[in-house]
CSV table of N, CA and C in Angstrom, one decimal:
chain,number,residue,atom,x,y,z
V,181,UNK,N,98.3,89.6,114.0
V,181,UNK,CA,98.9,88.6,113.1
V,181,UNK,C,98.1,88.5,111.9
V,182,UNK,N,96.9,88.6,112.1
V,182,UNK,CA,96.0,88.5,111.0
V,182,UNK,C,96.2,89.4,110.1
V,183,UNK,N,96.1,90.5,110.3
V,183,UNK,CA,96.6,91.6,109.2
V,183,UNK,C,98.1,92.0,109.0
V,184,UNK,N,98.9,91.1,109.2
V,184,UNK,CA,100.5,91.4,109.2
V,184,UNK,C,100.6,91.2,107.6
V,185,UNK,N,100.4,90.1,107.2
V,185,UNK,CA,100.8,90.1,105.3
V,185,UNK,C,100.3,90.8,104.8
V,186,UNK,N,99.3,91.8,104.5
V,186,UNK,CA,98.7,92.7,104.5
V,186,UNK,C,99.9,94.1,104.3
V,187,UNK,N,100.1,94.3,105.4
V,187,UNK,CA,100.5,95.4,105.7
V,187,UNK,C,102.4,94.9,105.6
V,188,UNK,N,103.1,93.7,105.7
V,188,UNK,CA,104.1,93.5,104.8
V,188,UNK,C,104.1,93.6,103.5
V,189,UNK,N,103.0,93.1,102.8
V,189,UNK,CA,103.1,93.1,101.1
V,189,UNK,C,102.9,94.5,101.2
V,190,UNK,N,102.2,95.3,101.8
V,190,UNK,CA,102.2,97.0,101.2
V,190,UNK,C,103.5,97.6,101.0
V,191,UNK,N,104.0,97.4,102.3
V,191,UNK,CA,105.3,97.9,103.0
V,191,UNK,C,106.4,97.4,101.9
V,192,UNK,N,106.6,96.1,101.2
V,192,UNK,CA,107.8,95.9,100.3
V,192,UNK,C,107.4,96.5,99.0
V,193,UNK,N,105.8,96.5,98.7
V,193,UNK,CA,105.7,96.5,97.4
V,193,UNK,C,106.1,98.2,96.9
V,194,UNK,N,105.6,99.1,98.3
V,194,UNK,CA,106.2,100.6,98.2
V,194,UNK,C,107.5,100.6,97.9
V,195,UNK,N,108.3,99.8,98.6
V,195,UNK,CA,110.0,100.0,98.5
V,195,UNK,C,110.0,99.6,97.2
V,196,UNK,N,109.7,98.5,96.5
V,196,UNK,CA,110.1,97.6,95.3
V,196,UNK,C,109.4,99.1,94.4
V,197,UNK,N,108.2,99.7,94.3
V,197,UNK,CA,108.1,100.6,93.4
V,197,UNK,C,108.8,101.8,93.4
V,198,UNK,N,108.8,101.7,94.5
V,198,UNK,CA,110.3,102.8,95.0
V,198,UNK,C,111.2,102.9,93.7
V,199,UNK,N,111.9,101.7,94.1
V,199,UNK,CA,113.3,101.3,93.8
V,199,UNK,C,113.6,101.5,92.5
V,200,UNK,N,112.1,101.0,91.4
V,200,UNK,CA,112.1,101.0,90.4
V,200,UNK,C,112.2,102.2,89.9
V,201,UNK,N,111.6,103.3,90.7
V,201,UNK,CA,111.2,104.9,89.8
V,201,UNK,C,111.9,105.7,90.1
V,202,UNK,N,113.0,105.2,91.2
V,202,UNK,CA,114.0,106.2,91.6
V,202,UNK,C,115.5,105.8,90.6
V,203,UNK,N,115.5,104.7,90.7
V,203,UNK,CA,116.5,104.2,90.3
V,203,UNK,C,118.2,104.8,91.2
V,204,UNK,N,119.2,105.6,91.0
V,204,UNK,CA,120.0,105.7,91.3
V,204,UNK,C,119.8,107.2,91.5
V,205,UNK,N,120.6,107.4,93.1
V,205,UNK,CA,121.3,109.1,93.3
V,205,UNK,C,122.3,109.0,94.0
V,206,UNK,N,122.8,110.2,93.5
V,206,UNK,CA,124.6,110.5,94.3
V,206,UNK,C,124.6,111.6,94.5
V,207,UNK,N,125.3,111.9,96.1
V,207,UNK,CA,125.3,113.5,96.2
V,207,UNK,C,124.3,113.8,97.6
V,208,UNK,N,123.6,113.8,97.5
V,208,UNK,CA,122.8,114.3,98.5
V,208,UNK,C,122.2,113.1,99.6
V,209,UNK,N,122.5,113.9,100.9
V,209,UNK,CA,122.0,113.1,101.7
V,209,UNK,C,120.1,113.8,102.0
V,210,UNK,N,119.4,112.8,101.5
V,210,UNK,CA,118.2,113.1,102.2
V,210,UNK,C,117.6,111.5,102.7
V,211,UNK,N,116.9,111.9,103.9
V,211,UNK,CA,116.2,111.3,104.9
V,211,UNK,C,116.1,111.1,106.2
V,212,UNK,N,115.6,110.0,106.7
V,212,UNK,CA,115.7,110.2,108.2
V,212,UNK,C,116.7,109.6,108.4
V,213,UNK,N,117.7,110.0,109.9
V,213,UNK,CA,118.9,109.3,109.8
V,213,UNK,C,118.4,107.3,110.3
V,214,UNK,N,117.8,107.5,111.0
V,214,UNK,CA,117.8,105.9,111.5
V,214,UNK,C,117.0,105.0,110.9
V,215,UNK,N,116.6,105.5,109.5
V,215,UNK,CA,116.0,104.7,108.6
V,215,UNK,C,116.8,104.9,107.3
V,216,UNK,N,117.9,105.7,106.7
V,216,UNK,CA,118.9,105.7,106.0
V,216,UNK,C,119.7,104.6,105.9
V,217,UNK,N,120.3,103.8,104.7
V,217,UNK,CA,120.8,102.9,104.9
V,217,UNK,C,122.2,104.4,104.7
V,218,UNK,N,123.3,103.1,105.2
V,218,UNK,CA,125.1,103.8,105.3
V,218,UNK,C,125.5,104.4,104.4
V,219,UNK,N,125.2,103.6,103.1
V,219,UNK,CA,125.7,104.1,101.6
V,219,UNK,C,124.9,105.9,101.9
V,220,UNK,N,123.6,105.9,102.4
V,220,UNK,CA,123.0,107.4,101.7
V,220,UNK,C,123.5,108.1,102.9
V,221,UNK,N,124.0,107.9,104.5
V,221,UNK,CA,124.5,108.8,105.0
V,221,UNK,C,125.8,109.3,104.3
V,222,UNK,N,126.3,108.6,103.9
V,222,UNK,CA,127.8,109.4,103.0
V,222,UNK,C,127.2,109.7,101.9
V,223,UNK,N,126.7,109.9,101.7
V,223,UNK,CA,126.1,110.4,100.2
V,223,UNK,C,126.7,109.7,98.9
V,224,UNK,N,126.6,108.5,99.3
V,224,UNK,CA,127.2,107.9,98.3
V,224,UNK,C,126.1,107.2,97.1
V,225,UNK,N,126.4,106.4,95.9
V,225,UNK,CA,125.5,106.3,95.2
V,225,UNK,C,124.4,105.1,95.8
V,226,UNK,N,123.1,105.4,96.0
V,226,UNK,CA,122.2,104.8,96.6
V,226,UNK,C,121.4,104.2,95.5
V,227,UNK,N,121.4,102.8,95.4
V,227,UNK,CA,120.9,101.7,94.5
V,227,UNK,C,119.7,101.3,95.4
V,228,UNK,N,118.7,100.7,94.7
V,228,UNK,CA,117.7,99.8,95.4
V,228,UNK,C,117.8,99.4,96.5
V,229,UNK,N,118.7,98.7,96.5
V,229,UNK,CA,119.5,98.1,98.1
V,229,UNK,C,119.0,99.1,99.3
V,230,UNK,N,119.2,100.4,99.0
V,230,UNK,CA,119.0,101.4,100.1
V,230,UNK,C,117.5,101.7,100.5
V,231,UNK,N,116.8,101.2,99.6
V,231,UNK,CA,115.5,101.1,99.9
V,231,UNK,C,114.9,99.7,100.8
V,232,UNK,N,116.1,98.6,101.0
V,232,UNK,CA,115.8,97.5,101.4
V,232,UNK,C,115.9,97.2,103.2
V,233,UNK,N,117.0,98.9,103.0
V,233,UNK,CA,117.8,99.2,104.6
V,233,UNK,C,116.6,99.0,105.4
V,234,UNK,N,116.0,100.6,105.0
V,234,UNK,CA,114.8,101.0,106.0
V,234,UNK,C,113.7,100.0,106.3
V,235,UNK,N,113.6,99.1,105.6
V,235,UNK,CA,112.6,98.0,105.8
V,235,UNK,C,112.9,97.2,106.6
V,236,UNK,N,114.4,96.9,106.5
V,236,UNK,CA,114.9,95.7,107.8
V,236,UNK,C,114.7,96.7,109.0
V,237,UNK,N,115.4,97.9,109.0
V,237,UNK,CA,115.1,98.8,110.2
V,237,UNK,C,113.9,98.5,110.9
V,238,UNK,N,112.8,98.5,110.5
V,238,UNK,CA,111.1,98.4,110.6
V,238,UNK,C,110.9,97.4,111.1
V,239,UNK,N,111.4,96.3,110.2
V,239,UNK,CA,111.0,95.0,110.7
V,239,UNK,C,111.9,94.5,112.3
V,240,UNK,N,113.3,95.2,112.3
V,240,UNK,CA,113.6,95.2,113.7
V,240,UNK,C,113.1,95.5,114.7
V,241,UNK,N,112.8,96.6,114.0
V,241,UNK,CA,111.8,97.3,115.8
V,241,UNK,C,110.5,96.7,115.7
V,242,UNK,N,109.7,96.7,114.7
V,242,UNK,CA,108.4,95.6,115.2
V,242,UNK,C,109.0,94.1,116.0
V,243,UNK,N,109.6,93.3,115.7
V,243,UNK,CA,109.9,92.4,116.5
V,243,UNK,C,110.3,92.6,117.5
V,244,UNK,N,111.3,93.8,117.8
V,244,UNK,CA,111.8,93.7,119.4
V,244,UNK,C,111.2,94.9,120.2
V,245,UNK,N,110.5,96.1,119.2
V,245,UNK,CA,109.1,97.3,120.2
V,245,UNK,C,110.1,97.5,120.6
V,246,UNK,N,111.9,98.1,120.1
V,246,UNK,CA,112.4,99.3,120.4
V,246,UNK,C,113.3,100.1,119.0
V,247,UNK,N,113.3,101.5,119.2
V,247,UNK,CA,114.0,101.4,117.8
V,247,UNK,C,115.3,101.1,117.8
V,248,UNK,N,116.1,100.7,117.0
V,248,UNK,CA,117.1,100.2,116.4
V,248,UNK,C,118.5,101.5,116.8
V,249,UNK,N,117.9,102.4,116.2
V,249,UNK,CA,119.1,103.7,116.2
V,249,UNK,C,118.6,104.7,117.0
V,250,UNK,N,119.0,105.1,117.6
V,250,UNK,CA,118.7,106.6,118.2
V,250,UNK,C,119.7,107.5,118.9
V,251,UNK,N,120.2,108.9,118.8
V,251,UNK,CA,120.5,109.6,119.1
V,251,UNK,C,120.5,110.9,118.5
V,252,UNK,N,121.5,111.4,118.0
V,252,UNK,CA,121.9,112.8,117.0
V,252,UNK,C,122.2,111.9,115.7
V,253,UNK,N,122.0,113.1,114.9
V,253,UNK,CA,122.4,112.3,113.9
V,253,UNK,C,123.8,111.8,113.3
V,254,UNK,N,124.8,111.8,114.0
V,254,UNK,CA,126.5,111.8,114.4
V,254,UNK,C,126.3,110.7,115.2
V,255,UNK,N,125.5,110.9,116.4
V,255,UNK,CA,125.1,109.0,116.8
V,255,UNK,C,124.8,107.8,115.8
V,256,UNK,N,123.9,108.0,114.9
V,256,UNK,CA,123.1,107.4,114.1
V,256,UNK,C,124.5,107.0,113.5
V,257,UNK,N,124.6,108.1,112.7
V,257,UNK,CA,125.7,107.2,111.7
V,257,UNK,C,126.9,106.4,112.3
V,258,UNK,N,127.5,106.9,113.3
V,258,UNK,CA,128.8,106.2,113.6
V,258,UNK,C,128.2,104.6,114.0
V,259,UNK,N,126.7,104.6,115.0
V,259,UNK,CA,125.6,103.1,114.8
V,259,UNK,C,125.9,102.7,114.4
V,260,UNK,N,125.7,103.0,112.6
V,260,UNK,CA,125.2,102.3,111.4
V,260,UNK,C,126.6,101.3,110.8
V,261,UNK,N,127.7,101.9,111.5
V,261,UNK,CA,129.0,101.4,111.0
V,261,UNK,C,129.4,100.2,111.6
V,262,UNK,N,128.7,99.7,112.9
V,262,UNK,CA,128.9,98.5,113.5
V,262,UNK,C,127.6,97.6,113.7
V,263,UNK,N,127.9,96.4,113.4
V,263,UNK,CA,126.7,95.3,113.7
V,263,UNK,C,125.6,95.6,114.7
V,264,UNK,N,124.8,95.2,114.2
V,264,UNK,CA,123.8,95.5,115.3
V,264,UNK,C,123.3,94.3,115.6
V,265,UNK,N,122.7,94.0,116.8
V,265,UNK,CA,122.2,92.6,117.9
V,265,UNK,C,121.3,92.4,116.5
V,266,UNK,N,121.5,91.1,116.5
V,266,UNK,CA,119.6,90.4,115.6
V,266,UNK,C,118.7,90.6,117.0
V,267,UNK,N,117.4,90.9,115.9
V,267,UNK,CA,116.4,90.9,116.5
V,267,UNK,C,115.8,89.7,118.0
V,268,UNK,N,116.7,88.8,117.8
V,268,UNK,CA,116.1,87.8,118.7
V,268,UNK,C,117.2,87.8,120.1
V,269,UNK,N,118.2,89.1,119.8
V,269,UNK,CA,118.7,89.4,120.9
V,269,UNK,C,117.9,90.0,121.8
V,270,UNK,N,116.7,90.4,122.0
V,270,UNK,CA,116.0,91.5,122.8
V,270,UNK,C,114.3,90.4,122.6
V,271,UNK,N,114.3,89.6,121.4
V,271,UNK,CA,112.7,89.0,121.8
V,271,UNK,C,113.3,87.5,121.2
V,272,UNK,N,114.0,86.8,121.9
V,272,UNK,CA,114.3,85.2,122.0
V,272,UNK,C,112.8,84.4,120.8
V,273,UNK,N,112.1,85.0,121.2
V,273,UNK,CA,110.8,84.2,120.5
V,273,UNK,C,110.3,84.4,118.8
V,274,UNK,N,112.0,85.5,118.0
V,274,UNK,CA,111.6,86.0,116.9
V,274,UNK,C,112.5,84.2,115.8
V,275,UNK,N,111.6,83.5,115.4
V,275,UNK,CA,112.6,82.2,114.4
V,275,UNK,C,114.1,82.7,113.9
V,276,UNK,N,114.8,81.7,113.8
V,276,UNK,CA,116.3,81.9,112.9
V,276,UNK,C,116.0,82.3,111.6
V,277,UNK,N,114.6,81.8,110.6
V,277,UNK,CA,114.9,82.6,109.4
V,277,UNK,C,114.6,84.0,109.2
V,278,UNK,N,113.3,84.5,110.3
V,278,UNK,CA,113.3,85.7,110.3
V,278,UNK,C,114.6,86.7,110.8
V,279,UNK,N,114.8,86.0,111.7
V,279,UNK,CA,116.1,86.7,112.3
V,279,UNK,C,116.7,86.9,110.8
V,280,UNK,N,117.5,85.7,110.5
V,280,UNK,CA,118.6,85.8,109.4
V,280,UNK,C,118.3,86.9,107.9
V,281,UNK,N,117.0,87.3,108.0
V,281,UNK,CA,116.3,87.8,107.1
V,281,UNK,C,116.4,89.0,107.2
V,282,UNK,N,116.1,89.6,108.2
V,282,UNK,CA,116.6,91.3,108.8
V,282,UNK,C,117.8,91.5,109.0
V,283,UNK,N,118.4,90.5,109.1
V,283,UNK,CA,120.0,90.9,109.5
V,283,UNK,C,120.7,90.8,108.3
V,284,UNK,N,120.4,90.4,107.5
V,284,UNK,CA,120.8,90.0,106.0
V,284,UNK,C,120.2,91.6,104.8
V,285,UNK,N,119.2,92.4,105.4
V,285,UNK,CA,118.9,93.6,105.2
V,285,UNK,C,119.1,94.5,105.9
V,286,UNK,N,120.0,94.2,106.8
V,286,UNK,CA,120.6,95.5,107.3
V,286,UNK,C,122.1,95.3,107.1
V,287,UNK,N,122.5,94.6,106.3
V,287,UNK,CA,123.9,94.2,105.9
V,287,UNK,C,124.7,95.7,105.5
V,288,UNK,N,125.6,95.9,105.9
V,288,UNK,CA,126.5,97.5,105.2
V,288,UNK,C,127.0,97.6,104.3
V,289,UNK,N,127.0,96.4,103.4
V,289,UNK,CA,127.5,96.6,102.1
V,289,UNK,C,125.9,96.0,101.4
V,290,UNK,N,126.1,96.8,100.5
V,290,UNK,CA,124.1,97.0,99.4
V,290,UNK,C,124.3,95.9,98.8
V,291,UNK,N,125.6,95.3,98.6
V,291,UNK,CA,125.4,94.1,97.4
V,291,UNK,C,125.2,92.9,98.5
V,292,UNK,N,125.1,92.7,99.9
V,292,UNK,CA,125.0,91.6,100.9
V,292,UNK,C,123.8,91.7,101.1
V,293,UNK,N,122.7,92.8,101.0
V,293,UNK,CA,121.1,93.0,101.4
V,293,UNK,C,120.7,92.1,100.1
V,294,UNK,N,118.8,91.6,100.2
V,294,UNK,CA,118.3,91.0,99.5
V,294,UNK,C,117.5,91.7,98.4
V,295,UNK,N,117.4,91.1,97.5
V,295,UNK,CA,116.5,92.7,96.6
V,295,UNK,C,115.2,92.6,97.4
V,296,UNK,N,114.4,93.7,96.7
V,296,UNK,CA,112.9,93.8,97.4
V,296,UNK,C,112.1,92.7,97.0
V,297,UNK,N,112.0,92.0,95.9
V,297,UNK,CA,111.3,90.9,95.4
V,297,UNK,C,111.5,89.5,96.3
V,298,UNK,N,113.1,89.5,96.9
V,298,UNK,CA,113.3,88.2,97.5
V,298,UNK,C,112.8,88.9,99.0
V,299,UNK,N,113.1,89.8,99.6
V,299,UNK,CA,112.7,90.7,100.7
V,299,UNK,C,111.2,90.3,101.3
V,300,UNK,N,110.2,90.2,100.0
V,300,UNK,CA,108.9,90.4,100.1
V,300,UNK,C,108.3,88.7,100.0
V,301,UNK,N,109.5,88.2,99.2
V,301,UNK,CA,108.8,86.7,99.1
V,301,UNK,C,109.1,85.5,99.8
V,302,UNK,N,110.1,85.8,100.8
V,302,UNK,CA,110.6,85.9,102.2
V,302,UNK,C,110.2,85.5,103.2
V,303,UNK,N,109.5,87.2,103.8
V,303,UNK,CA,108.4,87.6,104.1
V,303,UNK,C,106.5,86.9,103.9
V,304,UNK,N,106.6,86.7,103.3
V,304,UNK,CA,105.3,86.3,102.6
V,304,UNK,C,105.3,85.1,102.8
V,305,UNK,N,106.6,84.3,102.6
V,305,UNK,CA,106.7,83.0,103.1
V,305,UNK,C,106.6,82.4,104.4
V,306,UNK,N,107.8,83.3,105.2
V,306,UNK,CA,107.2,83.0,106.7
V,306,UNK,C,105.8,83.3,107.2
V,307,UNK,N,105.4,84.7,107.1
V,307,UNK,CA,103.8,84.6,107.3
V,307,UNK,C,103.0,83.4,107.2
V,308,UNK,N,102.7,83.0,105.9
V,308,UNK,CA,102.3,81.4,105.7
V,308,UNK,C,102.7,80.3,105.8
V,309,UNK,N,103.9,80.2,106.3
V,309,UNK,CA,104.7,79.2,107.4
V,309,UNK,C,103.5,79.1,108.5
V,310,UNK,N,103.4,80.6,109.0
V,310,UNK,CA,103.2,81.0,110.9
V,310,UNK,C,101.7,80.6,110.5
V,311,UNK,N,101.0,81.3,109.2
V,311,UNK,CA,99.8,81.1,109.9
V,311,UNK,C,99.1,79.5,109.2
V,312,UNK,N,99.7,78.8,108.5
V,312,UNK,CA,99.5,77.8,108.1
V,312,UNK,C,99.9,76.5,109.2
V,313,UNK,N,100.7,76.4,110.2
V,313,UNK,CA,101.1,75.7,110.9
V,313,UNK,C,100.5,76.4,112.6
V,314,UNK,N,99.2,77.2,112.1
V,314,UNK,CA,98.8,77.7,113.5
V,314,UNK,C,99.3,78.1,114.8
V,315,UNK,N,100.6,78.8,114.2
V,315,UNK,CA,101.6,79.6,115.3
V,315,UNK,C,100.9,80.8,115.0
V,316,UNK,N,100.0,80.9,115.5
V,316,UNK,CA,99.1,82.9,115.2
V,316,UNK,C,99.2,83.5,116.4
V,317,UNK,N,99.6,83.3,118.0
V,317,UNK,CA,99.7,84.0,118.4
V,317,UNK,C,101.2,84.9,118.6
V,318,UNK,N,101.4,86.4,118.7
V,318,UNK,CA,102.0,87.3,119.0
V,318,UNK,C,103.3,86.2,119.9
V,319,UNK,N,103.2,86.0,120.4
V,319,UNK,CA,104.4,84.9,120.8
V,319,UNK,C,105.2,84.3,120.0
V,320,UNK,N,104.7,83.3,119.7
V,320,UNK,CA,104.6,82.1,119.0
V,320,UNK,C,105.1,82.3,117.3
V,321,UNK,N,104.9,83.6,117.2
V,321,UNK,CA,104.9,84.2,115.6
V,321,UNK,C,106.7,85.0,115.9
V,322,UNK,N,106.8,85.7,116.9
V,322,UNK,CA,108.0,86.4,117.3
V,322,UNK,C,107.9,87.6,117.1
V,323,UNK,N,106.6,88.0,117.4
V,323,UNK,CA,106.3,89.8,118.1
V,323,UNK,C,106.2,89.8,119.3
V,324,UNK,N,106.6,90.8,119.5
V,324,UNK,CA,106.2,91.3,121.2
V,324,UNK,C,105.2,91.5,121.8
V,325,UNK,N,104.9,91.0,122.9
V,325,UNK,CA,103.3,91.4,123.5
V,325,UNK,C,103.3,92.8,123.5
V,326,UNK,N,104.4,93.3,124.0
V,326,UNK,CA,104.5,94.5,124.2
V,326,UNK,C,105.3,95.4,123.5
V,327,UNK,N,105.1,95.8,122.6
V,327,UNK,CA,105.9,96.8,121.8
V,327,UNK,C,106.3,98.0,122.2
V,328,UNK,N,105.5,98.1,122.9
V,328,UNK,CA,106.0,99.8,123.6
V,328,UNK,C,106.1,99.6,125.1
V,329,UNK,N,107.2,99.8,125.1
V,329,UNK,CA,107.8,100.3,126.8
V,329,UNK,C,106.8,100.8,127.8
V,330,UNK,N,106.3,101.8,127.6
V,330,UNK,CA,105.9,102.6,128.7
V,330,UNK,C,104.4,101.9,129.1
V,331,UNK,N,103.9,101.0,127.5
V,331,UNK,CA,102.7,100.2,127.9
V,331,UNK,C,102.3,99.2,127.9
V,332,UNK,N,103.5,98.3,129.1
V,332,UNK,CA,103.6,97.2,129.2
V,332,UNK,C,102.5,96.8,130.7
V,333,UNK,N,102.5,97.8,131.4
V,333,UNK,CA,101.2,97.7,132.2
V,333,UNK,C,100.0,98.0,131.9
V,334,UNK,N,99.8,98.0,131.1
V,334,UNK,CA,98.5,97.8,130.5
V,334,UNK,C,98.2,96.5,129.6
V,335,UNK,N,96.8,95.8,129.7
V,335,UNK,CA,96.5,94.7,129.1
V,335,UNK,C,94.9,95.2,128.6
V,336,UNK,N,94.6,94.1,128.3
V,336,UNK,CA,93.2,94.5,127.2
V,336,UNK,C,92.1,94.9,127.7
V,337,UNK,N,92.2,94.8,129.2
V,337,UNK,CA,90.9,95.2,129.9
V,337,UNK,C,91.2,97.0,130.0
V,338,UNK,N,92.2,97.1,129.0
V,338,UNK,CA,92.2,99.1,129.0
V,338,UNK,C,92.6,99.2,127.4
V,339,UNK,N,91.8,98.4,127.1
V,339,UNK,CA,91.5,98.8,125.1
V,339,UNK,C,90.8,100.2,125.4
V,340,UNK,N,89.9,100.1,126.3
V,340,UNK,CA,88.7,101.4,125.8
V,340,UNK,C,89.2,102.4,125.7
V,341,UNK,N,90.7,102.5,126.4
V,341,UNK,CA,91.4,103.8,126.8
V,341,UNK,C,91.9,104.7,125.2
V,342,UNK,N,92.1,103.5,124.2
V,342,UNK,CA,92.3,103.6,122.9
V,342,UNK,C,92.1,103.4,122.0
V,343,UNK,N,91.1,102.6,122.2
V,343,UNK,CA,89.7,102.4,121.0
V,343,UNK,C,88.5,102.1,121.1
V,344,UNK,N,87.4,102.6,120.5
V,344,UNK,CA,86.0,102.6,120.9
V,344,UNK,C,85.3,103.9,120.9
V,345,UNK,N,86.4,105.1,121.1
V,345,UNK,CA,85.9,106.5,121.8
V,345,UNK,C,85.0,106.7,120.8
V,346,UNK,N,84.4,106.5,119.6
V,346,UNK,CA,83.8,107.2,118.5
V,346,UNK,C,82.8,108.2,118.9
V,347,UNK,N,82.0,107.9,120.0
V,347,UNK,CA,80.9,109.0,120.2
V,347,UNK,C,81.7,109.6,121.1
V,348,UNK,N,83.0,109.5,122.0
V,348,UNK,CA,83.2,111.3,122.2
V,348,UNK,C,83.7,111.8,120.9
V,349,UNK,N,85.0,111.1,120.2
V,349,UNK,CA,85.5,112.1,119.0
V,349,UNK,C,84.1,112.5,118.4
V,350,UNK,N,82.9,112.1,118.4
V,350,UNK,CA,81.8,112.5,117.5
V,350,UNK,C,81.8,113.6,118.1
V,351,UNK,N,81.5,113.7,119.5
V,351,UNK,CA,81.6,114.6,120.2
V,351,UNK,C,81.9,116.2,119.9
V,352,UNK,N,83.3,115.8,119.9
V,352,UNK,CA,84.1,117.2,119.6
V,352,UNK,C,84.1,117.3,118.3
């Protein structure tokens, strides 16, 4: 939690300079499909907005530690065409404004998403909501203890398993 605004302000301020240098394309579909907002799977003309997609995307799966889209890319898109659960459908403990916040950036039409400026200042707000009112822990804030599935049996008495190694990596 301590380094979350940190690594939010990086994460909008990329998209927001994004947005700015790219400005507009039509025509081509490039990216990943489950970080694509809908407008760029049709290859249709992709405005700022599209850069605001893949963020909500992110911020989904950090709150609920699963991804959002997944299959073929024929999966993905036909996804992308129906609502998706808010985040607080899968972690109860994520607040209504963040909820409303992601779900308002993953909106299907680019003029219903937020720009990157209100995105980031948002963002920035809740953070110092959470940690101003000393809701800092991963709970309480509306992340998951467990973000990843498979390492939900594991607790901190097996950090060493993934951090500390330095003198083997020295090692090799």
């Amino acid at each position: 939690i301590e380094k979350a605004p940190d690594l939010v302000q990086a994460i909008v301020d990329a998209v927001i300079e994004g947005s700015e240098e790219q400005g507009r394309t039509s025509g081509i579909i490039v990216g990943t499909p489950g970080y694509m907002a809908p407008e760029q799977s049709r290859a249709e003309t992709a405005t700022p907005a599209a850069d605001v997609y893949p963020v909500a995307v992110m911020l989904h799966e950090m709150l609920t530690g699963q991804r959002l889209f997944t299959g073929s890319f024929t999966d993905i898109i036909e996804a992308q065409k129906r609502a998706v659960p808010p985040p607080s459908a899968a972690n109860p403990a994520v607040p209504p404004a963040l909820d409303e916040l992601v779900m308002r950036g993953l909106a299907l039409s680019p003029a219903a998403r937020p720009g990157g400026g209100e995105l980031r200042d948002s963002l920035v707000a809740w953070l110092d909501r959470v940690t101003r009112t000393g809701r800092s822990t991963q709970a309480e804030a509306g992340v998951p203890s467990h973000p990843y599935k498979l390492l939900e049996h594991m607790g901190r008495e097996d950090a060493a398993i993934f951090f500390g190694r330095d003198e083997e990596v020295a090692e090799i």
